[in-house]
C-alpha cells in the first residue's frame, strides 16, 4: 500500500507540474500575440504569487490594454495548450480522489 501511496503522490505532483508548464506556455503565447515585450518573462510572472494565481491575475488585468492579433496556427496552438492543461487538471483530480479514498479506506494509516 505504501508503494501505491507514493505513486499517487507523484502522480499529483506530475499533474501539477504539467499544469504549471501549460499555463506558462499559454501566457507566453498570449503575450507574444499581444506584442508585449519579453513574453517569457510574462509566462514566468504568471506562475508567481502567494497561491500560484496572483501573478496570473495581475497579468490578465494588465493585458487588457493590448489588442490581440492571432494567426490561425497560433489559435490552434492555444487550443492545444488549453486541452493539455485540462488533461493535467483531470490527472490531478483523479489522482487526488484515489489518494483520499486510499487514506480514508484504512489502507494506509498516517
PDB file of C-alpha atoms in Angstrom:
ATOM      1  CA  UNK A   1       0.000   0.000   0.000  1.00  0.00           C
ATOM      2  CA  UNK A   2       2.868   2.348   0.647  1.00  0.00           C
ATOM      3  CA  UNK A   3       4.060   1.990  -2.927  1.00  0.00           C
ATOM      4  CA  UNK A   4       0.586   2.888  -4.219  1.00  0.00           C
ATOM      5  CA  UNK A   5       0.506   5.929  -1.952  1.00  0.00           C
ATOM      6  CA  UNK A   6       3.890   7.095  -3.235  1.00  0.00           C
ATOM      7  CA  UNK A   7       2.819   6.559  -6.856  1.00  0.00           C
ATOM      8  CA  UNK A   8      -0.356   8.597  -6.319  1.00  0.00           C
ATOM      9  CA  UNK A   9       1.544  11.444  -4.648  1.00  0.00           C
ATOM     10  CA  UNK A  10       3.966  11.567  -7.558  1.00  0.00           C
ATOM     11  CA  UNK A  11       1.029  11.465  -9.995  1.00  0.00           C
ATOM     12  CA  UNK A  12      -0.471  14.547  -8.315  1.00  0.00           C
ATOM     13  CA  UNK A  13       2.893  16.319  -8.441  1.00  0.00           C
ATOM     14  CA  UNK A  14       3.377  15.379 -12.090  1.00  0.00           C
ATOM     15  CA  UNK A  15      -0.064  16.743 -12.967  1.00  0.00           C
ATOM     16  CA  UNK A  16       0.634  19.963 -11.065  1.00  0.00           C
ATOM     17  CA  UNK A  17       3.972  20.474 -12.809  1.00  0.00           C
ATOM     18  CA  UNK A  18       2.388  19.794 -16.193  1.00  0.00           C
ATOM     19  CA  UNK A  19      -0.447  22.240 -15.461  1.00  0.00           C
ATOM     20  CA  UNK A  20       2.033  24.944 -14.434  1.00  0.00           C
ATOM     21  CA  UNK A  21       4.027  24.401 -17.639  1.00  0.00           C
ATOM     22  CA  UNK A  22       0.897  24.623 -19.810  1.00  0.00           C
ATOM     23  CA  UNK A  23      -0.137  27.862 -18.081  1.00  0.00           C
ATOM     24  CA  UNK A  24       3.364  29.199 -18.730  1.00  0.00           C
ATOM     25  CA  UNK A  25       3.099  28.307 -22.425  1.00  0.00           C
ATOM     26  CA  UNK A  26      -0.413  29.780 -22.716  1.00  0.00           C
ATOM     27  CA  UNK A  27       0.680  33.041 -21.124  1.00  0.00           C
ATOM     28  CA  UNK A  28       3.827  33.233 -23.239  1.00  0.00           C
ATOM     29  CA  UNK A  29       1.842  32.715 -26.454  1.00  0.00           C
ATOM     30  CA  UNK A  30      -0.786  35.254 -25.387  1.00  0.00           C
ATOM     31  CA  UNK A  31       1.881  37.836 -24.534  1.00  0.00           C
ATOM     32  CA  UNK A  32       3.629  37.356 -27.874  1.00  0.00           C
ATOM     33  CA  UNK A  33       0.304  37.657 -29.751  1.00  0.00           C
ATOM     34  CA  UNK A  34      -0.352  40.919 -27.930  1.00  0.00           C
ATOM     35  CA  UNK A  35       3.159  42.186 -28.847  1.00  0.00           C
ATOM     36  CA  UNK A  36       4.186  42.586 -25.215  1.00  0.00           C
ATOM     37  CA  UNK A  37       7.889  42.859 -24.582  1.00  0.00           C
ATOM     38  CA  UNK A  38       9.553  39.813 -23.028  1.00  0.00           C
ATOM     39  CA  UNK A  39       6.797  37.167 -23.363  1.00  0.00           C
ATOM     40  CA  UNK A  40       8.892  34.566 -21.493  1.00  0.00           C
ATOM     41  CA  UNK A  41       9.058  36.924 -18.521  1.00  0.00           C
ATOM     42  CA  UNK A  42       5.265  37.238 -18.564  1.00  0.00           C
ATOM     43  CA  UNK A  43       4.988  33.456 -18.683  1.00  0.00           C
ATOM     44  CA  UNK A  44       7.145  33.132 -15.580  1.00  0.00           C
ATOM     45  CA  UNK A  45       5.397  36.081 -13.921  1.00  0.00           C
ATOM     46  CA  UNK A  46       2.034  34.380 -14.369  1.00  0.00           C
ATOM     47  CA  UNK A  47       3.258  31.479 -12.225  1.00  0.00           C
ATOM     48  CA  UNK A  48       4.369  33.702  -9.341  1.00  0.00           C
ATOM     49  CA  UNK A  49       2.281  34.813  -6.422  1.00  0.00           C
ATOM     50  CA  UNK A  50       1.209  33.698  -2.976  1.00  0.00           C
ATOM     51  CA  UNK A  51      -1.109  30.907  -4.003  1.00  0.00           C
ATOM     52  CA  UNK A  52       0.005  30.500  -7.584  1.00  0.00           C
ATOM     53  CA  UNK A  53      -2.682  32.675  -9.117  1.00  0.00           C
ATOM     54  CA  UNK A  54      -1.581  36.151  -8.026  1.00  0.00           C
ATOM     55  CA  UNK A  55       0.759  36.658 -10.957  1.00  0.00           C
ATOM     56  CA  UNK A  56      -1.749  35.284 -13.435  1.00  0.00           C
ATOM     57  CA  UNK A  57      -4.456  37.643 -12.190  1.00  0.00           C
ATOM     58  CA  UNK A  58      -2.103  40.622 -12.457  1.00  0.00           C
ATOM     59  CA  UNK A  59      -1.142  39.578 -15.991  1.00  0.00           C
ATOM     60  CA  UNK A  60      -4.791  39.215 -17.001  1.00  0.00           C
ATOM     61  CA  UNK A  61      -5.582  42.682 -15.632  1.00  0.00           C
ATOM     62  CA  UNK A  62      -2.553  44.293 -17.297  1.00  0.00           C
ATOM     63  CA  UNK A  63      -3.037  42.748 -20.733  1.00  0.00           C
ATOM     64  CA  UNK A  64      -6.435  44.357 -21.327  1.00  0.00           C
ATOM     65  CA  UNK A  65      -4.805  47.462 -22.847  1.00  0.00           C
ATOM     66  CA  UNK A  66      -3.202  45.477 -25.650  1.00  0.00           C
ATOM     67  CA  UNK A  67      -5.260  44.121 -28.569  1.00  0.00           C
ATOM     68  CA  UNK A  68      -4.615  40.555 -29.653  1.00  0.00           C
ATOM     69  CA  UNK A  69      -3.731  39.541 -33.202  1.00  0.00           C
ATOM     70  CA  UNK A  70      -3.548  35.779 -33.687  1.00  0.00           C
ATOM     71  CA  UNK A  71      -2.976  33.718 -36.779  1.00  0.00           C
ATOM     72  CA  UNK A  72      -4.911  30.515 -37.255  1.00  0.00           C
ATOM     73  CA  UNK A  73      -1.784  28.497 -36.395  1.00  0.00           C
ATOM     74  CA  UNK A  74      -1.405  30.382 -33.122  1.00  0.00           C
ATOM     75  CA  UNK A  75      -5.095  29.845 -32.403  1.00  0.00           C
ATOM     76  CA  UNK A  76      -4.704  26.089 -32.926  1.00  0.00           C
ATOM     77  CA  UNK A  77      -1.642  26.089 -30.678  1.00  0.00           C
ATOM     78  CA  UNK A  78      -3.594  27.943 -27.981  1.00  0.00           C
ATOM     79  CA  UNK A  79      -6.404  25.367 -28.195  1.00  0.00           C
ATOM     80  CA  UNK A  80      -3.854  22.563 -27.903  1.00  0.00           C
ATOM     81  CA  UNK A  81      -2.323  24.133 -24.776  1.00  0.00           C
ATOM     82  CA  UNK A  82      -5.782  24.528 -23.236  1.00  0.00           C
ATOM     83  CA  UNK A  83      -6.612  20.879 -23.905  1.00  0.00           C
ATOM     84  CA  UNK A  84      -3.331  19.745 -22.367  1.00  0.00           C
ATOM     85  CA  UNK A  85      -3.991  21.935 -19.322  1.00  0.00           C
ATOM     86  CA  UNK A  86      -7.421  20.340 -18.972  1.00  0.00           C
ATOM     87  CA  UNK A  87      -5.897  16.868 -19.142  1.00  0.00           C
ATOM     88  CA  UNK A  88      -3.374  17.869 -16.471  1.00  0.00           C
ATOM     89  CA  UNK A  89      -6.163  19.174 -14.264  1.00  0.00           C
ATOM     90  CA  UNK A  90      -8.098  15.939 -14.720  1.00  0.00           C
ATOM     91  CA  UNK A  91      -4.972  13.951 -13.874  1.00  0.00           C
ATOM     92  CA  UNK A  92      -4.610  15.921 -10.636  1.00  0.00           C
ATOM     93  CA  UNK A  93      -8.274  15.416  -9.754  1.00  0.00           C
ATOM     94  CA  UNK A  94      -8.318  11.657 -10.364  1.00  0.00           C
ATOM     95  CA  UNK A  95      -5.040  11.087  -8.530  1.00  0.00           C
ATOM     96  CA  UNK A  96      -6.185  13.176  -5.567  1.00  0.00           C
ATOM     97  CA  UNK A  97      -9.514  11.362  -5.333  1.00  0.00           C
ATOM     98  CA  UNK A  98      -7.765   7.983  -5.416  1.00  0.00           C
ATOM     99  CA  UNK A  99      -5.312   9.199  -2.787  1.00  0.00           C
ATOM    100  CA  UNK A 100      -8.119  10.342  -0.477  1.00  0.00           C
ATOM    101  CA  UNK A 101     -10.033   7.081  -0.967  1.00  0.00           C
ATOM    102  CA  UNK A 102      -6.906   5.094  -0.151  1.00  0.00           C
ATOM    103  CA  UNK A 103      -6.251   7.002   3.053  1.00  0.00           C
ATOM    104  CA  UNK A 104      -9.896   7.046   4.196  1.00  0.00           C
ATOM    105  CA  UNK A 105     -10.467   3.366   3.482  1.00  0.00           C
ATOM    106  CA  UNK A 106      -7.860   2.456   6.063  1.00  0.00           C
ATOM    107  CA  UNK A 107      -5.449   1.110   3.511  1.00  0.00           C
ATOM    108  CA  UNK A 108      -2.809   3.416   4.897  1.00  0.00           C
ATOM    109  CA  UNK A 109      -2.658   4.893   8.370  1.00  0.00           C
ATOM    110  CA  UNK A 110      -0.986   8.208   8.981  1.00  0.00           C
TER     111      UNK A 110
END
